Tab-separated table of C-alpha atoms in Angstrom:
chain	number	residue	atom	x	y	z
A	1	UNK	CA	4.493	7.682	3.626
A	2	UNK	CA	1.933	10.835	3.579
A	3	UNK	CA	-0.690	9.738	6.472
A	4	UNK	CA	-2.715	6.947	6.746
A	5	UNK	CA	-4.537	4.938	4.094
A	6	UNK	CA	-7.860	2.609	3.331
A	7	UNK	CA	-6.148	-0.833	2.632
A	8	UNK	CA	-3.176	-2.430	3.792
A	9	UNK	CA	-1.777	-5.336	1.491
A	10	UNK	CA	1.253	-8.130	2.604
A	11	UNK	CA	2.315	-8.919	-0.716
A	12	UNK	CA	3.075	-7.214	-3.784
A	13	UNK	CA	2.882	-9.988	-6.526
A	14	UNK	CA	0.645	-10.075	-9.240
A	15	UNK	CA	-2.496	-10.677	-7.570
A	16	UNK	CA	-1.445	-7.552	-4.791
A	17	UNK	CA	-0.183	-5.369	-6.842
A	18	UNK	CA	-3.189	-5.092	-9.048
A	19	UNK	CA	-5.852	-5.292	-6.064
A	20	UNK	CA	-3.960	-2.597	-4.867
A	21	UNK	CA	-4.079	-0.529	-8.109
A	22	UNK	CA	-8.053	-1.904	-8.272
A	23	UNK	CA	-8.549	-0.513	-4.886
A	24	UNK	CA	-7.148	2.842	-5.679
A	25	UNK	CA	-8.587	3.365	-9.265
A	26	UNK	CA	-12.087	3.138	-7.717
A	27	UNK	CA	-10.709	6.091	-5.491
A	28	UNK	CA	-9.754	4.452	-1.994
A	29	UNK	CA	-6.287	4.632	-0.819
A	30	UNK	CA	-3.648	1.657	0.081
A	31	UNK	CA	-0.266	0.918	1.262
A	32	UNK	CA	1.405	-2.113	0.153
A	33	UNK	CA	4.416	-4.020	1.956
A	34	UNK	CA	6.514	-6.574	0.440
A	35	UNK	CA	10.241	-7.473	1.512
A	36	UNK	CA	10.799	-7.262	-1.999
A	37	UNK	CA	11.974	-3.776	-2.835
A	38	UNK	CA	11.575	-4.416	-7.072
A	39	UNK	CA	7.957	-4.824	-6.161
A	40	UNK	CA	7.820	-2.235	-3.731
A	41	UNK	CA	9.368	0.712	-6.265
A	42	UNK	CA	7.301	-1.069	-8.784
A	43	UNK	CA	4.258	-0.269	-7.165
A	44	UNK	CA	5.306	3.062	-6.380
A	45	UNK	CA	6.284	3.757	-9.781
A	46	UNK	CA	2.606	2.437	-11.687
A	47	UNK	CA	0.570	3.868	-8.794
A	48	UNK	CA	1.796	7.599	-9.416
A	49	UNK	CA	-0.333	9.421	-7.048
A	50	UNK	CA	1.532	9.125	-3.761
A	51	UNK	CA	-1.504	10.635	-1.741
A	52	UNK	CA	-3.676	7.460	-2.953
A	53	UNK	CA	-0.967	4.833	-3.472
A	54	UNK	CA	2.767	3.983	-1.236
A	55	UNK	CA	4.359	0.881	-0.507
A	56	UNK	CA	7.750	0.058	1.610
A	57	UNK	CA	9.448	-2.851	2.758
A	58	UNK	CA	9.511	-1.915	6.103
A	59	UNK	CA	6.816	-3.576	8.564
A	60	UNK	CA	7.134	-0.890	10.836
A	61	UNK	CA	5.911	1.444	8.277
A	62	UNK	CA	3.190	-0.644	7.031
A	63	UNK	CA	1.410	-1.101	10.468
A	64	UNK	CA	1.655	2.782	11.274
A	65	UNK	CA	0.303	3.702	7.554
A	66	UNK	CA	-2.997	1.415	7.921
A	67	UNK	CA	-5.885	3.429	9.949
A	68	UNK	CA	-8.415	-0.010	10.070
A	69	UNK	CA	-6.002	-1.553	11.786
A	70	UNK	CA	-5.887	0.921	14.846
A	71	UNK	CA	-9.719	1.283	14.289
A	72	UNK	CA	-9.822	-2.647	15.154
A	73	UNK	CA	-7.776	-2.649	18.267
């Protein structure tokens, strides 16, 4: 994980995954989670750029990597 990020995604299928690679193409960053960990290294593995794209299977990880969220509270 390298900081926090723009978007948070729950869900790596299809439709995640490729918002997530959307989002990050139109240069915003995300961090995916899915309990899946194919989907997870998937992710990891099209988005390349781990400053603009990461994923993990761990909640913990996804609720500390997503800044909104803290914004919101």
């Amino acid at each position: 994980m390298k900081g926090t990020y723009d978007f948070g995604l729950i869900g790596l299928g299809v439709m995640g995954r490729n918002f997530i690679l959307n989002v990050t193409d139109n240069g915003f960053t995300a961090f995916g989670h899915d309990l899946d960990t194919e989907k997870v290294n998937a992710l990891k593995f099209e988005g390349g750029d781990l400053a603009k794209v990461d994923a993990s299977a761990n909640m913990k990880e996804f609720v500390s990597s997503h800044y909104s969220l803290y914004k919101e509270i």
